[in-house]
PDB file of C-alpha atoms in Angstrom:
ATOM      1  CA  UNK A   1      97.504 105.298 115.826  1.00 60.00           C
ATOM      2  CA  UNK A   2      95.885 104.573 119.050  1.00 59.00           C
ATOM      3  CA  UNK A   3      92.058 102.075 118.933  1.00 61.00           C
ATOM      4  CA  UNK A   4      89.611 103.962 120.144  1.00 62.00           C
ATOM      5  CA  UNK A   5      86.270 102.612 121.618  1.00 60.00           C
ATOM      6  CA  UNK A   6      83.924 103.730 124.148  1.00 58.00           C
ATOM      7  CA  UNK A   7      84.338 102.087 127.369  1.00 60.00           C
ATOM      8  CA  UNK A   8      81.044  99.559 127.818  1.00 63.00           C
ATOM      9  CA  UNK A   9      82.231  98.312 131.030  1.00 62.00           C
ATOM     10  CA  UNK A  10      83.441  95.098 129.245  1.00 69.00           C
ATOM     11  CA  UNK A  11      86.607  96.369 128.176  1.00 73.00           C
ATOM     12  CA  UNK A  12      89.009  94.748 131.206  1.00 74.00           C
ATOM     13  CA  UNK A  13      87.636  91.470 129.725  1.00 79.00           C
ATOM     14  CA  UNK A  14      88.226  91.518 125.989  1.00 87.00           C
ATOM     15  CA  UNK A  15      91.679  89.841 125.012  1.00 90.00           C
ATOM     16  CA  UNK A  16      94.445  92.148 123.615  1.00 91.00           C
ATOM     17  CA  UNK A  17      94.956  91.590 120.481  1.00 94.00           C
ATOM     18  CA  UNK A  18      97.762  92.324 117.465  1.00 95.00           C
ATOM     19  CA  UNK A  19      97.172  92.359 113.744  1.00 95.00           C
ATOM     20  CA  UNK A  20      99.661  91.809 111.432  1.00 95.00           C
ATOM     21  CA  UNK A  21      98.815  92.012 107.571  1.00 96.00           C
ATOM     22  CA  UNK A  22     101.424  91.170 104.707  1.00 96.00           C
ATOM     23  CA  UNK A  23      99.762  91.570 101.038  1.00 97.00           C
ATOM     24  CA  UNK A  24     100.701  91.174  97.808  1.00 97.00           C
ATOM     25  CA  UNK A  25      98.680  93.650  94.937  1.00 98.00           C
ATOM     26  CA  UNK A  26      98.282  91.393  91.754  1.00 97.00           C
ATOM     27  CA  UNK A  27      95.942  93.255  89.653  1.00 96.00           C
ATOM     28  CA  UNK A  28      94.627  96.227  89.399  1.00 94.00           C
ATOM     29  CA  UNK A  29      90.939  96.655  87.199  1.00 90.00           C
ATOM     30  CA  UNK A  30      90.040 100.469  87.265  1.00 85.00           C
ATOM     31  CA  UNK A  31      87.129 100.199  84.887  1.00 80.00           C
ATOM     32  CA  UNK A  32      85.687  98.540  87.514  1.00 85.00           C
ATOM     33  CA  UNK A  33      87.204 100.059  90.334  1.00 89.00           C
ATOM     34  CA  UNK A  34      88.411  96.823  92.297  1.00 95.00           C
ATOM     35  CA  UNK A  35      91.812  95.357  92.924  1.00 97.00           C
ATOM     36  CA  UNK A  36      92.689  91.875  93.640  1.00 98.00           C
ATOM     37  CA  UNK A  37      95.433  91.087  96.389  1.00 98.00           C
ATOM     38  CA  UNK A  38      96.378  88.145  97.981  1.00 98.00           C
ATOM     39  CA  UNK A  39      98.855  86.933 101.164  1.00 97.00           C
ATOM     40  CA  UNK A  40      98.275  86.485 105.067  1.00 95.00           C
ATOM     41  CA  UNK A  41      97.102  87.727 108.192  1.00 96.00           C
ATOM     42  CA  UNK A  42      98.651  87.035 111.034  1.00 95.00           C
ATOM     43  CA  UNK A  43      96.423  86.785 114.768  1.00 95.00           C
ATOM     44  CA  UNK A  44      97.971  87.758 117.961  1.00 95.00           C
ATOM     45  CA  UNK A  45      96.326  87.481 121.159  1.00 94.00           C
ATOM     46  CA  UNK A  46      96.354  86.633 124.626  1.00 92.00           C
ATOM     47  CA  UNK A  47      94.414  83.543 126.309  1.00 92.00           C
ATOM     48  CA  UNK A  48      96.092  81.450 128.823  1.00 90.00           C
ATOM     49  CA  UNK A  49      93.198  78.687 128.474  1.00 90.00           C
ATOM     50  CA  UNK A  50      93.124  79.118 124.158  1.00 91.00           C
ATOM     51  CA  UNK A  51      93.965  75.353 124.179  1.00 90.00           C
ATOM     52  CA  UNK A  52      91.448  74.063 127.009  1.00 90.00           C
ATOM     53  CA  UNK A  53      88.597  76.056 125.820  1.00 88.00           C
ATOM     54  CA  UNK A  54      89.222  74.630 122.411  1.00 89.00           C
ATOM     55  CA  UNK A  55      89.290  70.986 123.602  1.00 89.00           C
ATOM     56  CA  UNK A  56      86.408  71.283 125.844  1.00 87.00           C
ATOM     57  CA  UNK A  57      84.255  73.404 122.993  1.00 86.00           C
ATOM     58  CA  UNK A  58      85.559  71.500 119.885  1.00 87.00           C
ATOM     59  CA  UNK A  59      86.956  68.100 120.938  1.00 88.00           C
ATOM     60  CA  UNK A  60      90.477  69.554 118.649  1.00 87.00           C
ATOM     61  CA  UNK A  61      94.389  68.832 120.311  1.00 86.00           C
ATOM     62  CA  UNK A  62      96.124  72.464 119.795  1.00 86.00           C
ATOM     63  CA  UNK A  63      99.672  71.639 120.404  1.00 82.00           C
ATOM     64  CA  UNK A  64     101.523  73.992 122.754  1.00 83.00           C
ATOM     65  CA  UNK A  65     105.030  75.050 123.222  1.00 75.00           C
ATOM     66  CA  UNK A  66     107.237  78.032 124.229  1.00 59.00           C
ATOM     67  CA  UNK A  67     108.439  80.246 120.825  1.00 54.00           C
ATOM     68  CA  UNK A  68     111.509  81.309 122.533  1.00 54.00           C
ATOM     69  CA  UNK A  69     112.577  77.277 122.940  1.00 54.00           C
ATOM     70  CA  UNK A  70     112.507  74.742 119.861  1.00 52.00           C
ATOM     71  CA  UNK A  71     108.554  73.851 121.154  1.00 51.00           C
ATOM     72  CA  UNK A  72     107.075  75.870 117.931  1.00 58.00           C
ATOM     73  CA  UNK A  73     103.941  74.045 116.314  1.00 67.00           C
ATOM     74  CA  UNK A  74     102.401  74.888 113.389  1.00 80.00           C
ATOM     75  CA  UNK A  75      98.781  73.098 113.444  1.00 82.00           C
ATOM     76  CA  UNK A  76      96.509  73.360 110.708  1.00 84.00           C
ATOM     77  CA  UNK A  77      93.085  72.712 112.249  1.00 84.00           C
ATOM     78  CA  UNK A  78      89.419  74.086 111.711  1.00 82.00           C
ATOM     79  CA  UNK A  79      88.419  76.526 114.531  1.00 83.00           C
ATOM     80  CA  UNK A  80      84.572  76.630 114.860  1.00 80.00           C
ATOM     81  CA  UNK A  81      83.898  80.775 114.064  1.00 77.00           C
ATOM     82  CA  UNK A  82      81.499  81.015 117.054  1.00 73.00           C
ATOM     83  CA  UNK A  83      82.997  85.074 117.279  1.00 74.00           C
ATOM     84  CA  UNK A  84      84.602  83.941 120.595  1.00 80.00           C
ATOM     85  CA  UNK A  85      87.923  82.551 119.292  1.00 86.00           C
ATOM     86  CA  UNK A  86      88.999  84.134 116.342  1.00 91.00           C
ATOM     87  CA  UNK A  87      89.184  88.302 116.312  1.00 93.00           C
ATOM     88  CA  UNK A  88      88.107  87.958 112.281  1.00 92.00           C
ATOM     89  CA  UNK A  89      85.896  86.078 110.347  1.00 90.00           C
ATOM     90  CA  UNK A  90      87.549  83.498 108.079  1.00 91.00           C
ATOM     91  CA  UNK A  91      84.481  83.959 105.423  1.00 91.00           C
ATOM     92  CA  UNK A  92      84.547  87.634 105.817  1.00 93.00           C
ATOM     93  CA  UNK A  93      87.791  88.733 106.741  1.00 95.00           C
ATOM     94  CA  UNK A  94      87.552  92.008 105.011  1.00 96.00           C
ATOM     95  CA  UNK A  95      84.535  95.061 104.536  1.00 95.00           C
ATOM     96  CA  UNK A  96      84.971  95.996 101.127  1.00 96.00           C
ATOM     97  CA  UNK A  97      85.660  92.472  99.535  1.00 97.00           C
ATOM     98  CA  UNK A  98      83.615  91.417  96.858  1.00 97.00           C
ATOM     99  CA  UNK A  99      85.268  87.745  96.888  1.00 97.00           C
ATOM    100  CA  UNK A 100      87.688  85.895  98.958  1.00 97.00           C
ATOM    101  CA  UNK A 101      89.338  82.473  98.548  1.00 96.00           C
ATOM    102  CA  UNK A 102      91.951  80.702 101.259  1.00 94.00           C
ATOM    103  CA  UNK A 103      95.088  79.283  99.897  1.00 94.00           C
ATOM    104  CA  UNK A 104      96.177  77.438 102.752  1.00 90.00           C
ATOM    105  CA  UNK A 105      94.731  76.165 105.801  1.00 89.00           C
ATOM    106  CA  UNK A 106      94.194  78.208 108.721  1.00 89.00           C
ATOM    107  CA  UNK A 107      97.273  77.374 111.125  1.00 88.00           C
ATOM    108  CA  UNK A 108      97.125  78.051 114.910  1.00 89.00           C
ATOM    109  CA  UNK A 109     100.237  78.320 116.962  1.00 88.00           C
ATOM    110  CA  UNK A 110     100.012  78.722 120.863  1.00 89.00           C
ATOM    111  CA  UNK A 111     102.785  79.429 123.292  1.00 87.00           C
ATOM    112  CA  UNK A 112     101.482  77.843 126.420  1.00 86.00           C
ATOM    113  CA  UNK A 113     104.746  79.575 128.177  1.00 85.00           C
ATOM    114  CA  UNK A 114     103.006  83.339 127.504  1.00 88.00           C
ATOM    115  CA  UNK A 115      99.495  82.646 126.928  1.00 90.00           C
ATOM    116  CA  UNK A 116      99.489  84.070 123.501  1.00 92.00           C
ATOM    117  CA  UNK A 117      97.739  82.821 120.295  1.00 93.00           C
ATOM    118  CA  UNK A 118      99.146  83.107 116.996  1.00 92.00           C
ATOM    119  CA  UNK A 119      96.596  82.097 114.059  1.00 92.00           C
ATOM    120  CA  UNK A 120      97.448  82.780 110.536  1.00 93.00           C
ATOM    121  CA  UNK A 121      95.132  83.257 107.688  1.00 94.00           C
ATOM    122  CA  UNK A 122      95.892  83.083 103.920  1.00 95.00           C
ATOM    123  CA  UNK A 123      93.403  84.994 101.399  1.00 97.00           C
ATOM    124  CA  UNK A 124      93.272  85.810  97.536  1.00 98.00           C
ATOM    125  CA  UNK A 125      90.561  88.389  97.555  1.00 98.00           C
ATOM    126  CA  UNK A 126      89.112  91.166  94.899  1.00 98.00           C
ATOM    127  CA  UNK A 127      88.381  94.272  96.920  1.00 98.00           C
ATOM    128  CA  UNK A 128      86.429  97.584  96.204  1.00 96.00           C
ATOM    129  CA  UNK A 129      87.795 100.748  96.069  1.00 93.00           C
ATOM    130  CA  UNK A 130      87.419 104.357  94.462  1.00 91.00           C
ATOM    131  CA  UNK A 131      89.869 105.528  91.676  1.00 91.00           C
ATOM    132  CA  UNK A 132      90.550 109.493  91.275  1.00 91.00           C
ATOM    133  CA  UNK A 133      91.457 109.361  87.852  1.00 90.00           C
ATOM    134  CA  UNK A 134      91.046 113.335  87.081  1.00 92.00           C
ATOM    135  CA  UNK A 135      94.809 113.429  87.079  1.00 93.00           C
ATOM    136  CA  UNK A 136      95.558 110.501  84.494  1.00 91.00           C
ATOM    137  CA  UNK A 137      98.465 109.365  83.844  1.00 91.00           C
ATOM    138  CA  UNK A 138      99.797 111.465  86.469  1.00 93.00           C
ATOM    139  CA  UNK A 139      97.559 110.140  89.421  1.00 93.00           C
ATOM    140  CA  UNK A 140      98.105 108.748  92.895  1.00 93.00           C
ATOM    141  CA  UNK A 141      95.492 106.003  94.057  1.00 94.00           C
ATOM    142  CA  UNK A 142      94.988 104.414  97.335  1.00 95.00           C
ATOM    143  CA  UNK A 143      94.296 100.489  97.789  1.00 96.00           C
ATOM    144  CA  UNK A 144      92.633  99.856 101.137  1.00 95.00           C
ATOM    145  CA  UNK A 145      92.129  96.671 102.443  1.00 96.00           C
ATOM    146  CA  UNK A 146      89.358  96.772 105.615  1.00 96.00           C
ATOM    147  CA  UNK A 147      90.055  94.189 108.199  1.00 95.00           C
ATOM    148  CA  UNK A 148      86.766  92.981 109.882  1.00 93.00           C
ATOM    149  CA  UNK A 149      87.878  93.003 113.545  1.00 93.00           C
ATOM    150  CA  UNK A 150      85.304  91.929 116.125  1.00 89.00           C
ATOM    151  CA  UNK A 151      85.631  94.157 119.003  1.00 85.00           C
ATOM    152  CA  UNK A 152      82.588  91.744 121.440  1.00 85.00           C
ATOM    153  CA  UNK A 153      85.660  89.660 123.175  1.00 87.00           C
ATOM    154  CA  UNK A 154      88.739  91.317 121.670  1.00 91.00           C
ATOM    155  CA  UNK A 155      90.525  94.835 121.930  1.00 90.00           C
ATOM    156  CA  UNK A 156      93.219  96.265 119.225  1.00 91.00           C
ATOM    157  CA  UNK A 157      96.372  96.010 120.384  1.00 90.00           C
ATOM    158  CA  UNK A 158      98.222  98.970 118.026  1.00 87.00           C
ATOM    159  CA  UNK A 159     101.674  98.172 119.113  1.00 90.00           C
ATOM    160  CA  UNK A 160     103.375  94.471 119.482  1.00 93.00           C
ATOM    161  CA  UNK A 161     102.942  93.344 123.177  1.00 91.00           C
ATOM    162  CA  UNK A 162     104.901  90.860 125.255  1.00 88.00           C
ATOM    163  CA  UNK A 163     104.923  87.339 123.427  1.00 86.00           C
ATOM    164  CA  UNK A 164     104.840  88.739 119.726  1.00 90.00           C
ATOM    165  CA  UNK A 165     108.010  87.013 118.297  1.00 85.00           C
ATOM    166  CA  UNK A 166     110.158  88.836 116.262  1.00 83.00           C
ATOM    167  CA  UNK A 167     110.911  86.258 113.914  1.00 79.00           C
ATOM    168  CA  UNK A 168     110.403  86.934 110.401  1.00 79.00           C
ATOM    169  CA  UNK A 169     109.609  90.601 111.295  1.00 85.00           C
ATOM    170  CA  UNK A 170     106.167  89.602 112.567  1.00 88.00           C
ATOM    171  CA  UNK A 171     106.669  92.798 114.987  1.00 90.00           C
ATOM    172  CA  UNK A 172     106.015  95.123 111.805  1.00 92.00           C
ATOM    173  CA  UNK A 173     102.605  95.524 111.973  1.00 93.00           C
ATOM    174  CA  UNK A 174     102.256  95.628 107.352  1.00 95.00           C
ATOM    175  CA  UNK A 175     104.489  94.655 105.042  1.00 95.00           C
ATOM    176  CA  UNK A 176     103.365  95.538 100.980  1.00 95.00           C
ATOM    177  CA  UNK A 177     104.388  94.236  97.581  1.00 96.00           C
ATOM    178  CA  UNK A 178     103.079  94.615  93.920  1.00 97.00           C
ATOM    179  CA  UNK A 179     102.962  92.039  91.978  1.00 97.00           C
ATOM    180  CA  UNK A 180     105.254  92.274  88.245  1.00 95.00           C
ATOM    181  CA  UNK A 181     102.070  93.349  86.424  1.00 92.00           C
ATOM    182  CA  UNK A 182     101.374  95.903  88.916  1.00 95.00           C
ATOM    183  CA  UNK A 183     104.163  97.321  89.382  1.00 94.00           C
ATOM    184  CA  UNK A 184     104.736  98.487  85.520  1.00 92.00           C
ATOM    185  CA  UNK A 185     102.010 100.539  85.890  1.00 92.00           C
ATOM    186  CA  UNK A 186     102.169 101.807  89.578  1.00 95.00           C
ATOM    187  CA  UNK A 187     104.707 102.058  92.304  1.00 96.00           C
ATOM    188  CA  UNK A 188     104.773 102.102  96.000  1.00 96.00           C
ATOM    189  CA  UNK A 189     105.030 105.677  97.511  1.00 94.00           C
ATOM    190  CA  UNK A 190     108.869 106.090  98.348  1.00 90.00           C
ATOM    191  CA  UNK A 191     108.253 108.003 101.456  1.00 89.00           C
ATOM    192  CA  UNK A 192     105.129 106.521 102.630  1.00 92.00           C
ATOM    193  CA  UNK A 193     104.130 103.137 100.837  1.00 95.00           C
ATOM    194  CA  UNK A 194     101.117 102.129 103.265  1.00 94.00           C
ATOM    195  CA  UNK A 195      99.648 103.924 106.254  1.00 94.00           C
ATOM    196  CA  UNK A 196      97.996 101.686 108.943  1.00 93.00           C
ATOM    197  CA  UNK A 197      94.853 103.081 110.728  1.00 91.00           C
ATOM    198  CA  UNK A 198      93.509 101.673 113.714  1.00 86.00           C
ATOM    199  CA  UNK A 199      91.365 104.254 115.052  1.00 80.00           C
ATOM    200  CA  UNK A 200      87.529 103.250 116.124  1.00 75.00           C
ATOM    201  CA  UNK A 201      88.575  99.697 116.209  1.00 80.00           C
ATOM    202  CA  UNK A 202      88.528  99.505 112.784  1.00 86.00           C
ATOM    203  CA  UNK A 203      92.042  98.074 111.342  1.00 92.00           C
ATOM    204  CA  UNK A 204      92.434  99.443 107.823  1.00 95.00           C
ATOM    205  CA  UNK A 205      95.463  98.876 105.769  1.00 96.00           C
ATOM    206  CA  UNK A 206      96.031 102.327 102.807  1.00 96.00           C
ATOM    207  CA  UNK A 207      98.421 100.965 100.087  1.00 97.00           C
ATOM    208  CA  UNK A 208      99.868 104.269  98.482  1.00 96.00           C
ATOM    209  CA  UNK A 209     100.561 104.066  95.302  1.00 95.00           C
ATOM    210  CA  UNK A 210     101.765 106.399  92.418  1.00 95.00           C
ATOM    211  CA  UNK A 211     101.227 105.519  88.437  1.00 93.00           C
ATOM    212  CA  UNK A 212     104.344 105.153  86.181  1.00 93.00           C
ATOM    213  CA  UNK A 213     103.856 108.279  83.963  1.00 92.00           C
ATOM    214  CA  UNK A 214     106.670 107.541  81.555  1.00 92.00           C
ATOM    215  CA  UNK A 215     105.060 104.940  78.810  1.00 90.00           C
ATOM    216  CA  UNK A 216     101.635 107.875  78.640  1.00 90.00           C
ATOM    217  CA  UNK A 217     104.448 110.739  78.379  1.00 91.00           C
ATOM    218  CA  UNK A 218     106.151 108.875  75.732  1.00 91.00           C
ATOM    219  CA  UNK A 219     103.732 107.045  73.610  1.00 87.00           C
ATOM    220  CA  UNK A 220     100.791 109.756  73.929  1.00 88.00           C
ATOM    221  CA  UNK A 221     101.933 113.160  75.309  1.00 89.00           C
ATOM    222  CA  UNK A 222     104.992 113.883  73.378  1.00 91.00           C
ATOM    223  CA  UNK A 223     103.653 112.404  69.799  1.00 88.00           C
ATOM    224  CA  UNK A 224     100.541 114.794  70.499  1.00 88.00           C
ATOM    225  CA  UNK A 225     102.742 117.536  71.647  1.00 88.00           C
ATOM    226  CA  UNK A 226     104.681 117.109  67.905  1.00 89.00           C
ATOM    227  CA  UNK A 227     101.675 117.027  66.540  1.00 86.00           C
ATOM    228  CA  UNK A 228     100.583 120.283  67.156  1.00 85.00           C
ATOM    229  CA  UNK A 229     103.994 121.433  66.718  1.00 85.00           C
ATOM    230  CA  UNK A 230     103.901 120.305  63.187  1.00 84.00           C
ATOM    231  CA  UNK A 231     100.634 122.447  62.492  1.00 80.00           C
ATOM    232  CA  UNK A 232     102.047 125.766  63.320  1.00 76.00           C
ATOM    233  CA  UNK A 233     104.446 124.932  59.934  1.00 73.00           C
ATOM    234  CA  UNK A 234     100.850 125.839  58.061  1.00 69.00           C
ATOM    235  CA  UNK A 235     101.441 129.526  59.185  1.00 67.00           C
ATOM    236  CA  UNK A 236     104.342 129.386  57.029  1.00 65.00           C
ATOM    237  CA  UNK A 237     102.001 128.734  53.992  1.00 69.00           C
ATOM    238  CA  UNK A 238     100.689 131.492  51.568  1.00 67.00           C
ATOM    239  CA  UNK A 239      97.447 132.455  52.704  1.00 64.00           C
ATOM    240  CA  UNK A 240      95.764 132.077  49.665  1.00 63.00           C
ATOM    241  CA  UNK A 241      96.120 128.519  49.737  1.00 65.00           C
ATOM    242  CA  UNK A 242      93.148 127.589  51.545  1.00 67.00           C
ATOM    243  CA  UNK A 243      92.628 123.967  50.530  1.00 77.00           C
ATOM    244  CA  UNK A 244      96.707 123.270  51.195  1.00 74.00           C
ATOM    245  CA  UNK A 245      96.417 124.266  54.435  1.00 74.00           C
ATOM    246  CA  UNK A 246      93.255 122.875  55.545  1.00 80.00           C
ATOM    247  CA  UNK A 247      94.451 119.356  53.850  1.00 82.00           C
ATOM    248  CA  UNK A 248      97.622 119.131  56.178  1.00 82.00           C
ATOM    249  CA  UNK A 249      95.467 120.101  59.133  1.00 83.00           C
ATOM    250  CA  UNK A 250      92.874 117.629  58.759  1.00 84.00           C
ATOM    251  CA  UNK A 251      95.590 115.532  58.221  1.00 85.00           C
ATOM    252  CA  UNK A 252      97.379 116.046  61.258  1.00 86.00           C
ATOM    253  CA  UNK A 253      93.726 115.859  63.405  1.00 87.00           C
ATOM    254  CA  UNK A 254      93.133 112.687  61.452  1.00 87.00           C
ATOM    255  CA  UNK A 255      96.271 111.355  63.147  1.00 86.00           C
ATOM    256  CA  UNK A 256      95.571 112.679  66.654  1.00 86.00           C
ATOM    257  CA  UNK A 257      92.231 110.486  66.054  1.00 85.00           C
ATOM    258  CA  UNK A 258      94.416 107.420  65.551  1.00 87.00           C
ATOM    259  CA  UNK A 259      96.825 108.143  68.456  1.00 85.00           C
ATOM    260  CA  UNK A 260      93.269 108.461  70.125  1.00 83.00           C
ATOM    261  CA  UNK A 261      91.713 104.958  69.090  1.00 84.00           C
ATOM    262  CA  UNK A 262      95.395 103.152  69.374  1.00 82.00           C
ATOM    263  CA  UNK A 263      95.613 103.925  72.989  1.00 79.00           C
ATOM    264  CA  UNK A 264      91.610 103.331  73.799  1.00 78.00           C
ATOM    265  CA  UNK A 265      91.406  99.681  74.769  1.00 76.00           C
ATOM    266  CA  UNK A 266      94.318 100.974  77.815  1.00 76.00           C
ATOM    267  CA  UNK A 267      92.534 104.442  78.928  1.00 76.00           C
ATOM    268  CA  UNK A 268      90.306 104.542  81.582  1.00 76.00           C
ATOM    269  CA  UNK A 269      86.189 104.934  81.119  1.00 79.00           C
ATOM    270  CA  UNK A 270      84.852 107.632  83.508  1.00 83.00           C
ATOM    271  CA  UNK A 271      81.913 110.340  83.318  1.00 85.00           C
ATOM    272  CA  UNK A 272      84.859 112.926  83.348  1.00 88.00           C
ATOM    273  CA  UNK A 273      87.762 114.598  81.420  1.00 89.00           C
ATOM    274  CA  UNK A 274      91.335 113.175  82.869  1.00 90.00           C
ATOM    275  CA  UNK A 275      94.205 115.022  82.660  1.00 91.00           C
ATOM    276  CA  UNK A 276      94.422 113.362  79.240  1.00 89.00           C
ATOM    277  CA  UNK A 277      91.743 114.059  77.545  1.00 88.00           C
ATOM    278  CA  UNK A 278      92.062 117.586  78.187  1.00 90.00           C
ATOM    279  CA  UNK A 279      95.633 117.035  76.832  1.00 88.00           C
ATOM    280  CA  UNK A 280      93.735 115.730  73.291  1.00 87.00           C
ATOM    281  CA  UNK A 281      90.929 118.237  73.157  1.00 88.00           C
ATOM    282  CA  UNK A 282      93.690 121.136  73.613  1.00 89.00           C
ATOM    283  CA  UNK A 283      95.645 119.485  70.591  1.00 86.00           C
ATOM    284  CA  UNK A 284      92.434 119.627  68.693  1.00 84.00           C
ATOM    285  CA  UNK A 285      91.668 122.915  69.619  1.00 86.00           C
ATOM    286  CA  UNK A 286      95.045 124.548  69.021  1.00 85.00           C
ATOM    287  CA  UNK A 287      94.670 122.716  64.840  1.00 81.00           C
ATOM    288  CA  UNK A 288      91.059 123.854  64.021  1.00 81.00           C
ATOM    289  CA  UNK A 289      92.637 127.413  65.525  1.00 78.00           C
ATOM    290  CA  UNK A 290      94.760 127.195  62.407  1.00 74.00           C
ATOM    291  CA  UNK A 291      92.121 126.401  59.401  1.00 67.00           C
TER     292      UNK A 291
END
């Protein structure tokens, strides 16, 4: 999607700049509606004098070399975040994190040949988000992660421009993975794993996923469903025994209950019925419909 902006008069001086984002989901907490992820971002932009202004502002050697030639440097240094040479803030690279740690050092390659930057920053952060859990087990959640891109000296750049190597697949502007934990309960979307806005200037990474229904259908839904089943067998039963009856129903609530307390350390606490629950309450309702 095209960045949009208002035109300030400044624009024809901000440096073009591409965003590339490759994250990993480890954990997911939806108590407390936060998810931790962790991988890189990768910085592309253009400034012919990135190395000069560096030396002259910072006193640090950026080493420089053509990416199409074997003059590729990798050079972990500490860039000064004076909001002039870095599109995102190291300490505060995203605007719903509630933590954020860096791996690795911040490495800075620049082809002097194009006049293009390339800084890449590693990050293991816990990030807010809101869980629709009405649907539970059957829901689809979204993970966003909500790059903090300075728009004072740099524009977006939604496509790859000139200079961007393709090495790696750095032209793909997201790549996505779930970690093993993860993934038994939730998969990517097959048709659309991630969407990647850039509109208003405001980079924002949607990870799509979809819960793996199969252990609640299995373990929860079908026993309950066999419940119930089992307590139409009272209408088989002479009416006049009362106490008979009501004995195998309470029985077979009784045992709802403890399908119901065996499951409650995994099931989600919200101020509303899920999908679920009204699964349980209907069991209930359809047993007491038969004392």
């Amino acid at each position: 999607l095209p960045a949009t902006e208002p035109d300030d008069g400044r624009d024809h001086l901000r440096k073009r700049c591409y965003i590339r984002t490759v994250a990993t989901v480890s954990s997911v907490n939806l108590v407390a509606h936060t998810f931790e992820a962790q991988g890189y971002v990768n910085l592309f932009w253009e400034d012919a004098e990135f190395a000069t202004r560096v030396k002259e502002t910072q006193g640090l050697e950026v080493k420089c070399g053509s990416v199409a030639t074997e003059g590729v440097y990798w050079a972990p240094i500490e860039l000064r975040d004076d909001g002039e040479l870095l599109p995102i803030n190291p300490h505060n690279m995203f605007a719903n994190q509630l933590s954020l740690e860096h791996p690795g050092p911040l490495k800075v390659v620049f082809n002097d040949k194009m006049g293009v930057v390339e800084v890449q920053l590693t990050f293991k952060a816990e990030l807010t988000t809101f869980f629709d859990l009405h649907n539970f087990p059957f829901d689809r959640q979204i993970l966003g992660l909500q790059i903090n891109f300075r728009s004072g000296c740099f524009k977006l750049s939604p496509e790859p421009f000139q200079g961007v190597p393709d090495r790696w697949n750095l032209r793909s502007p997201v790549s996505i993975a779930l970690a093993p934990s993860v993934s038994d309960q939730f998969a990517l979307r097959a048709s659309q794993p991630f969407v990647y806005d850039c509109r208003d200037w405001k980079p924002v990474v949607r990870i799509m996923c979809e819960r793996n229904s199969t252990p609640w259908v299995l373990n929860f839904v079908l026993p309950t469903f066999i419940i119930v089943l089992c307590g139409g067998s009272a209408g088989f039963m002479p009416a006049s025994d009362v106490s008979g009856r009501a004995s195998m129903l309470v029985t077979l609530m009784l045992t709802l209950v403890a399908l119901k307390f065996s499951v409650a350390d995994q099931l989600p606490v919200v101020p509303y019925l899920t999908l679920l629950d009204k699964d349980l309450l209907i069991g209930f309702t359809m047993l007491v419909g038969q004392l």
